[in-house]
Coordinates of C-alpha atoms in Angstrom, one line a residue:
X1 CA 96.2 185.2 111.4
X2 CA 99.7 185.7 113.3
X3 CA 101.9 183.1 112.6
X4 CA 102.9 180.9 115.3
X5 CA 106.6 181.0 116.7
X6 CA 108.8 178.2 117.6
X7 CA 112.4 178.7 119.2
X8 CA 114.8 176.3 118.3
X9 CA 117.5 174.9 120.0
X10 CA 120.5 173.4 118.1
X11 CA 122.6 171.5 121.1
X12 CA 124.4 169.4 118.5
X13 CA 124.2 166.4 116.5
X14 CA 124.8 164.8 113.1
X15 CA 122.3 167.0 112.0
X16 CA 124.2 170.4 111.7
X17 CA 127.7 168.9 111.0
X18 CA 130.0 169.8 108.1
X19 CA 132.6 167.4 106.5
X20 CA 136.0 167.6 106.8
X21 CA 139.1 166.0 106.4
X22 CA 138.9 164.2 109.7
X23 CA 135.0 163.6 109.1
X24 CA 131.6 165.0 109.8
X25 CA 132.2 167.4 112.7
X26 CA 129.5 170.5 114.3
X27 CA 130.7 173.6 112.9
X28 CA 129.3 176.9 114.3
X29 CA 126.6 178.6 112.4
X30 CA 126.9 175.9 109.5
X31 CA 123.2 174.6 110.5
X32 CA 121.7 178.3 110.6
X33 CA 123.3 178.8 106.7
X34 CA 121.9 175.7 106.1
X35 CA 118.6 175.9 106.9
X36 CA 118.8 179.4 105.8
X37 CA 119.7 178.3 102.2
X38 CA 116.5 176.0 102.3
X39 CA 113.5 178.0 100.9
X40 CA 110.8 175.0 102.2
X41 CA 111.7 176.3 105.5
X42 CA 110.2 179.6 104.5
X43 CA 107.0 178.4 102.9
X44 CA 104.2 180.4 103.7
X45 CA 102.7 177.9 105.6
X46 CA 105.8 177.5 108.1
X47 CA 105.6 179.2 111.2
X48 CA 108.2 181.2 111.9
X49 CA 111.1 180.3 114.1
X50 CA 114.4 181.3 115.4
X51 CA 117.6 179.1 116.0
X52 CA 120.4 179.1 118.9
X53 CA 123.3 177.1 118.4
X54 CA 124.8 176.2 121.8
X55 CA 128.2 177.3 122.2
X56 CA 129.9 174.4 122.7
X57 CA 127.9 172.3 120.3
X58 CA 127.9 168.7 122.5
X59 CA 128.0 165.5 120.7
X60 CA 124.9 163.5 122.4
X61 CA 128.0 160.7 123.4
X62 CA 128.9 163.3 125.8
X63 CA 125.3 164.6 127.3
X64 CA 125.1 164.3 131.0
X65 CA 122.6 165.2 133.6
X66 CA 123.9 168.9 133.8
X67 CA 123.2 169.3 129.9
X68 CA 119.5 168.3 130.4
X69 CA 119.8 170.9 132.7
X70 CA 121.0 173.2 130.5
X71 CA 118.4 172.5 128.1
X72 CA 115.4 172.8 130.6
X73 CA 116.6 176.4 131.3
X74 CA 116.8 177.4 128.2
X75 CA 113.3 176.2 127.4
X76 CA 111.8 178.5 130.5
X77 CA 113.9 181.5 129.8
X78 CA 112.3 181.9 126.2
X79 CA 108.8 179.9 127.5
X80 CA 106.6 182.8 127.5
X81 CA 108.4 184.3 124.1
X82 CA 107.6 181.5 121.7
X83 CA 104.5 179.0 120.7
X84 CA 106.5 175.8 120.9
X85 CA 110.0 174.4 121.2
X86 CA 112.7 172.1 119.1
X87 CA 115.6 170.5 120.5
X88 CA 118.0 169.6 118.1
X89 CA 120.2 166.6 118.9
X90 CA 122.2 163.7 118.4
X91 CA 120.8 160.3 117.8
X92 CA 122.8 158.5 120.5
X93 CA 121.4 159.7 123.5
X94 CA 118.3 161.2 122.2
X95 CA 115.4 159.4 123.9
X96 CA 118.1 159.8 127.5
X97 CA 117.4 164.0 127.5
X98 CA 113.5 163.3 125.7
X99 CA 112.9 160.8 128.7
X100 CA 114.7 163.6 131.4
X101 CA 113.6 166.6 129.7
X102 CA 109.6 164.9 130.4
X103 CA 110.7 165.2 133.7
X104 CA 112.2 168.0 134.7
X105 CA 109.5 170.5 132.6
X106 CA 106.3 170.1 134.4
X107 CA 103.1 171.6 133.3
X108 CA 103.7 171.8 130.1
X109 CA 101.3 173.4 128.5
X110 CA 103.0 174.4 125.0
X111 CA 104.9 171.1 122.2
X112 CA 108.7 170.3 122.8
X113 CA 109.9 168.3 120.0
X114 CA 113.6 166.5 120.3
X115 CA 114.9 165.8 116.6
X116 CA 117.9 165.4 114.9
X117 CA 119.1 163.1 111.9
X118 CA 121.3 160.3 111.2
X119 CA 122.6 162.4 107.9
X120 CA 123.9 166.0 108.4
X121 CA 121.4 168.4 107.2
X122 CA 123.5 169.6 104.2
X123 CA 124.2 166.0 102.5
X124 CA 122.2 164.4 99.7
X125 CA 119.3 161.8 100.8
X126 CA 119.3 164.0 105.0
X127 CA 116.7 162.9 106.8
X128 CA 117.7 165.6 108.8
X129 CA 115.1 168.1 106.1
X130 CA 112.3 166.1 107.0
X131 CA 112.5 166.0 110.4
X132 CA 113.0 169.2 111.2
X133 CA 110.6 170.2 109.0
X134 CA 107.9 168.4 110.4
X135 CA 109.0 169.1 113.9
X136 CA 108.2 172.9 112.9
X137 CA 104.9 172.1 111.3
X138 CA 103.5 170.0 114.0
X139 CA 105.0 172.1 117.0
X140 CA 103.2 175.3 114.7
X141 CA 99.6 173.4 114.1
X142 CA 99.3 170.3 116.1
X143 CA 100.6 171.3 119.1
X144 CA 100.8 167.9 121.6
X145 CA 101.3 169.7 124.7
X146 CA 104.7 167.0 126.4
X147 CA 107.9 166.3 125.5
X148 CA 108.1 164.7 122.4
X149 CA 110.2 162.8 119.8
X150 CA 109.7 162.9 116.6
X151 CA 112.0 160.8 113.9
X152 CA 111.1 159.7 110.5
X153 CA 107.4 160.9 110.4
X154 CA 106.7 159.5 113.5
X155 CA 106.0 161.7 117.0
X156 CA 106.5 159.5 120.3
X157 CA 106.2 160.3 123.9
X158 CA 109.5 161.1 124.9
X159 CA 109.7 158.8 128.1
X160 CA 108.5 155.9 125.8
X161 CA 111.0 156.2 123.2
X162 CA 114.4 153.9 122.7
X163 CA 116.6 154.0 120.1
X164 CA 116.4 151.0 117.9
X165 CA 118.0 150.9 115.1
X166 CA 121.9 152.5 115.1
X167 CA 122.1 153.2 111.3
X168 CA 118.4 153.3 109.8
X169 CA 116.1 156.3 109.1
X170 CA 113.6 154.6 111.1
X171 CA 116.0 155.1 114.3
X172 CA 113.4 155.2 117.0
X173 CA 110.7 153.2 118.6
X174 CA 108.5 153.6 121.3
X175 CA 107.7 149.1 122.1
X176 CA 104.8 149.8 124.8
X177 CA 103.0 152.8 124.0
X178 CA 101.4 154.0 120.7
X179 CA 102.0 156.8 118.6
X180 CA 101.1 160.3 119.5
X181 CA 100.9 161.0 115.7
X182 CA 101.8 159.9 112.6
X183 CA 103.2 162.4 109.7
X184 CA 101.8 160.6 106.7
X185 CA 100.0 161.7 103.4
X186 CA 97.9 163.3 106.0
X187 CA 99.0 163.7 109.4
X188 CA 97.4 161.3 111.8
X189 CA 96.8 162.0 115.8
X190 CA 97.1 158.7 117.5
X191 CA 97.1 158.9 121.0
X192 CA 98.4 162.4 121.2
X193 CA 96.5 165.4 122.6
X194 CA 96.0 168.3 121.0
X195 CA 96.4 171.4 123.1
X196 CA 94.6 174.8 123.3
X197 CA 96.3 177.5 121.6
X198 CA 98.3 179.7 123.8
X199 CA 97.0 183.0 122.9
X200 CA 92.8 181.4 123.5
X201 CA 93.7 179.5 126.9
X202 CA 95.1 180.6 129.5
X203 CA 98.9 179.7 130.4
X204 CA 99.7 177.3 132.7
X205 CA 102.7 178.0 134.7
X206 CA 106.1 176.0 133.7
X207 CA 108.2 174.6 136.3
X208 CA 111.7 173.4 136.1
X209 CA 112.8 171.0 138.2
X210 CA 116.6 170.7 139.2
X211 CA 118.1 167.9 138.8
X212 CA 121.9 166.7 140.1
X213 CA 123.9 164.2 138.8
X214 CA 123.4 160.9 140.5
X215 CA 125.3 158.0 140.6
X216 CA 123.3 154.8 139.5
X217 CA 124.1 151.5 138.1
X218 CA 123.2 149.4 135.2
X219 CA 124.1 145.6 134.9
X220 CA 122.9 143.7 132.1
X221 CA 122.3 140.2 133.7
X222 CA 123.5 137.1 131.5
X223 CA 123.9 133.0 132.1
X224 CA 127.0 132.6 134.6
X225 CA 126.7 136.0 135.9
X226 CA 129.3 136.4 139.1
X227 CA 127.7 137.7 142.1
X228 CA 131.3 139.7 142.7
X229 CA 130.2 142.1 140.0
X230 CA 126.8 142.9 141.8
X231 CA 129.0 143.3 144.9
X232 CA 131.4 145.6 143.4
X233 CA 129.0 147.8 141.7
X234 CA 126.7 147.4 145.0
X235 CA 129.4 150.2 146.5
X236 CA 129.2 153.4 148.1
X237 CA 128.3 155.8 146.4
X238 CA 125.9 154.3 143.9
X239 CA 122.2 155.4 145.3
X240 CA 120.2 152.8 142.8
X241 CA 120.8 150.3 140.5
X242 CA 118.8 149.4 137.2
X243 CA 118.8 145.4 136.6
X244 CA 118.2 144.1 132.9
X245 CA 116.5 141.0 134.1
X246 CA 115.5 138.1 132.2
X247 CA 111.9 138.0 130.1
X248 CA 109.5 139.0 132.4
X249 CA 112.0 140.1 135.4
X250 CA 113.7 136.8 136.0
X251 CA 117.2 136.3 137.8
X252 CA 119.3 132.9 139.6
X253 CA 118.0 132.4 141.8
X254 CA 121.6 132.3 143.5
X255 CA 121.8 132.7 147.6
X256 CA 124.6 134.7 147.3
X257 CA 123.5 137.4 144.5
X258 CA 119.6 137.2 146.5
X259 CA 122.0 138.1 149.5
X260 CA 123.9 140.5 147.9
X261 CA 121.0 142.5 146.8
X262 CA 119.2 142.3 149.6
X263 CA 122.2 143.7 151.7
X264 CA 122.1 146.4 149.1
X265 CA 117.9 146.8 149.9
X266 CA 118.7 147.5 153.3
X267 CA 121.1 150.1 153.0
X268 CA 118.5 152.0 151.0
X269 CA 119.9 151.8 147.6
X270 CA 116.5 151.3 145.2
X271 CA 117.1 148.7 142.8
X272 CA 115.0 148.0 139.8
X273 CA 113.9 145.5 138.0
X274 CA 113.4 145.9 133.8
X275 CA 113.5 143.1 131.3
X276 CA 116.2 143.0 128.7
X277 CA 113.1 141.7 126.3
X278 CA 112.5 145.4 123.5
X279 CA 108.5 144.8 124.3
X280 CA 106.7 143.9 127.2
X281 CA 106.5 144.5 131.1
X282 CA 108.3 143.0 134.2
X283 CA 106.1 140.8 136.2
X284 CA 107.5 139.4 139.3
X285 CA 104.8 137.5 140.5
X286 CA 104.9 134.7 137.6
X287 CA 108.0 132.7 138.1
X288 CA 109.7 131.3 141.7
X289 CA 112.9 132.9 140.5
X290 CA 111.2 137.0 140.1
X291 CA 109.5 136.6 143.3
X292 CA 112.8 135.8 144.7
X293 CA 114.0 139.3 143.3
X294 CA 110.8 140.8 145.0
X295 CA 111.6 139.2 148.1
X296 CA 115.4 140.8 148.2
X297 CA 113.6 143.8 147.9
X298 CA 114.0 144.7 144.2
X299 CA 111.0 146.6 142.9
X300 CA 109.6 146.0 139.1
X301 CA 109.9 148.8 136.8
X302 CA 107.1 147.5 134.5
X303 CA 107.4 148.5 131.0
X304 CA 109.8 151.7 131.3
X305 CA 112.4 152.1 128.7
X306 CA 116.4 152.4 130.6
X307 CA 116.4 155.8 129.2
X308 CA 113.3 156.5 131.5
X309 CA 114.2 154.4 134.4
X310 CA 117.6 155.8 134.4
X311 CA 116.1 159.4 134.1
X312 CA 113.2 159.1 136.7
X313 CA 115.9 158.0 139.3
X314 CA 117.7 161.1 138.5
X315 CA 114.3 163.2 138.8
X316 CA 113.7 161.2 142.2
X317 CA 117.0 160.8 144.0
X318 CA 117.6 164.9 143.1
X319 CA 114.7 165.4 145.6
X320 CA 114.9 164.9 149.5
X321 CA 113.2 161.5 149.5
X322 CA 113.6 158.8 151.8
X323 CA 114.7 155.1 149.8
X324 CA 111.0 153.9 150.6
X325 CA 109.8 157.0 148.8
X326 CA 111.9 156.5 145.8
X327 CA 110.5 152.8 145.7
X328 CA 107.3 154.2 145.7
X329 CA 107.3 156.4 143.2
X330 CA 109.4 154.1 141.0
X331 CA 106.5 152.1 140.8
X332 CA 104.0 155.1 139.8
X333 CA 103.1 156.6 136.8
X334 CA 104.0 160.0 137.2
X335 CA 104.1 161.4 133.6
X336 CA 103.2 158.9 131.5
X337 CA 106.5 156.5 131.4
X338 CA 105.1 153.2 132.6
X339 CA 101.4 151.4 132.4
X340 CA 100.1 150.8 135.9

C-alpha cells in the first residue's frame, strides 16, 4: 500500500525556534534538522511528508488577514500533490487563521491540521513532538475532511476553537462544540467525519476564497462603560463591530449608547452581539436590556468564538454584500461555526 503524503507548512511559532542569547527565536531550517534528527518521525507507520519553512518565518503576534491568505494559497498550489495538510503555527493567534482558514478553503475534501507547541520542538518535555506527530498520523489515517486544530491529543473544529489557557499544554478549547477526535490510548472519533480516501473517491474541487483586510471593531463591554468610546470606535472606516456583551448578550440599557448604536445600524455598519461568558450562546430575547440591543439593530452572534466572528466578517465584508446581507449571513451557519 502507497504511503499517504502530507505537505507541511512551517509559518512559524514556538515550535521551530532555537535559543539564543536574546531568547527563543525562529531560525531558518532549525525545525527541518529537528525533525530530521527525530527517527519516530520516520517510523514505518508515518506517512510520508515534506516541510516548507516560510521565508520570513511570522510570529502568530504578527498574523494578519493577508497571511491567512498566504496560507490558503499555498494549500491550493500543492492540493492536488499531497493527501493532507499541516500548518505549523504560533499559539497566539492559532484558532484566528484555523477559524479564517475554515473559511476561505471551501470544499474541502482532504484534513488541514493547524499545530504548533508552547515548547520549541528541540527542548526537553516539547509538546511540540507530540503534536506534530499526531497531526501527521491522523491527517495520514483518519483523515477529517475541515480545517482542524489539533493540540494536546485533542482535534477541534477550527472555527470552534479559543485559546484558553496562555501557558499550559492543554492550550485550546473548543466551549460549544465537541471533539472531532480524541488521540488517546486508542484514538477516538467524536463528532468528526471520516473522509473517503483521495485516490477511491473522486476529488472535489477546492476553492480559495480571497479575502481583504477589513477594518472591524472589538469593545469588551464593562460596568460604567462611556458611550464616547462606542462613538469613537463607531467611525468611518470601521465596517462592523464585535460587542462582548454581558451573559447571555446583555448591555445598559443607556439612551445614549442604544442611540449610538443604532446611528451606527443605519449607516450599515453590522454589529454583533457575543457574550464575554467562555461557554454558552447569546440570546436576546430573555432580558429587557438584550432586546434593547436587538432593537438598535445589533444582531446575536450565538455561540461563535471572536476568533470566528471576527474571521467570518472578514470572509463576508471581502464579498460585494449589501449590510443586510452581512446581517443575514452573520446569523447562518455556514461552515459549522455557530449552532442555529
Amino acid at each position: 500500500m502507497t504511503k499517504r503524503s502530507i505537505y507541511v507548512a512551517y509559518t512559524g511559532g514556538t515550535i521551530g525556534m532555537r535559543k539564543t542569547d536574546n531568547g527563543f527565536a525562529p531560525v531558518a531550517g532549525f525545525l527541518t534538522d529537528c525533525v530530521k534528527s527525530m527517527p519516530e518521525f520516520y517510523h514505518e507507520e508515518m506517512p510520508s511528508f515534506v516541510i516548507n519553512e516560510y521565508s520570513p518565518l511570522i510570529d502568530s503576534s504578527n498574523m494578519a488577514p493577508t497571511d491567512w491568505q498566504l496560507i490558503a494559497n499555498d494549500i491550493k498550489a500543492n492540493y492536488d500533490k499531497y493527501d493532507g495538510f499541516v500548518i505549523l503555527h504560533g499559539t497566539d493567534t492559532m484558532a484566528y487563521t484555523a477559524s479564517a482558514l475554515s473559511f476561505m478553503l471551501q470544499g474541502l475534501s482532504k484534513p488541514v491540521i493547524v499545530t504548533g507547541s508552547q515548547i520549541p520542538l528541540a527542548q526537553l518535555r516539547s509538546d511540540g513532538q507530540t503534536n506534530l506527530l499526531n497531526s501527521l498520523y491522523i491527517a495520514a489515517n483518519y483523515p477529517v475532511a475541515e480545517v482542524c486544530l489539533f493540540f494536546n491529543n485533542k482535534l477541534f473544529r477550527g472555527n470552534r476553537s479559543t485559546k484558553a489557557h496562555a501557558d499550559g499544554f492543554d492550550a485550546f478549547a473548543s466551549p460549544n462544540f465537541p471533539l472531532l477526535l480524541e488521540a488517546g490510548i486508542k484514538i477516538n472519533l467524536r463528532a468528526g467525519q471520516i473522509t473517503e480516501p483521495t485516490n477511491e473517491a473522486p476529488l472535489m474541487p477546492l476553492e480559495v476564497i480571497n479575502i481583504s483586510p477589513q477594518p472591524v471593531g472589538v469593545i469588551t463591554l464593562y460596568p460604567g462603560i462611556s458611550t464616547e468610546i462606542f462613538a469613537n470606535i463607531l467611525m468611518q472606516p470601521v465596517k462592523a463591530l464585535i460587542l462582548l456583551t454581558f451573559g447571555v448578550g446583555n448591555a445598559p440599557q443607556d439612551k445614549a449608547l442604544l442611540d449610538t448604536l443604532k446611528q451606527a445600524d443605519e449607516r450599515g455598519i453590522v454589529i454583533v452581539n457575543l457574550t464575554q461568558c467562555f461557554q454558552g450562546k447569546v440570546n436576546m430575547g430573555g432580558y429587557a436590556t438584550g432586546n434593547a440591543l436587538a432593537q438598535a439593530g445589533v444582531i446575536s452572534g450565538s455561540d461563535m468564538t471572536i476568533e470566528a466572528a471576527l474571521a467570518k466578517l472578514h470572509y463576508l465584508l471581502s464579498k460585494n454584500m449589501t449590510s443586510a446581507e452581512v446581517k443575514s449571513a452573520m446569523k447562518k451557519n455556514l461552515l459549522g461555526e455557530l449552532t442555529e
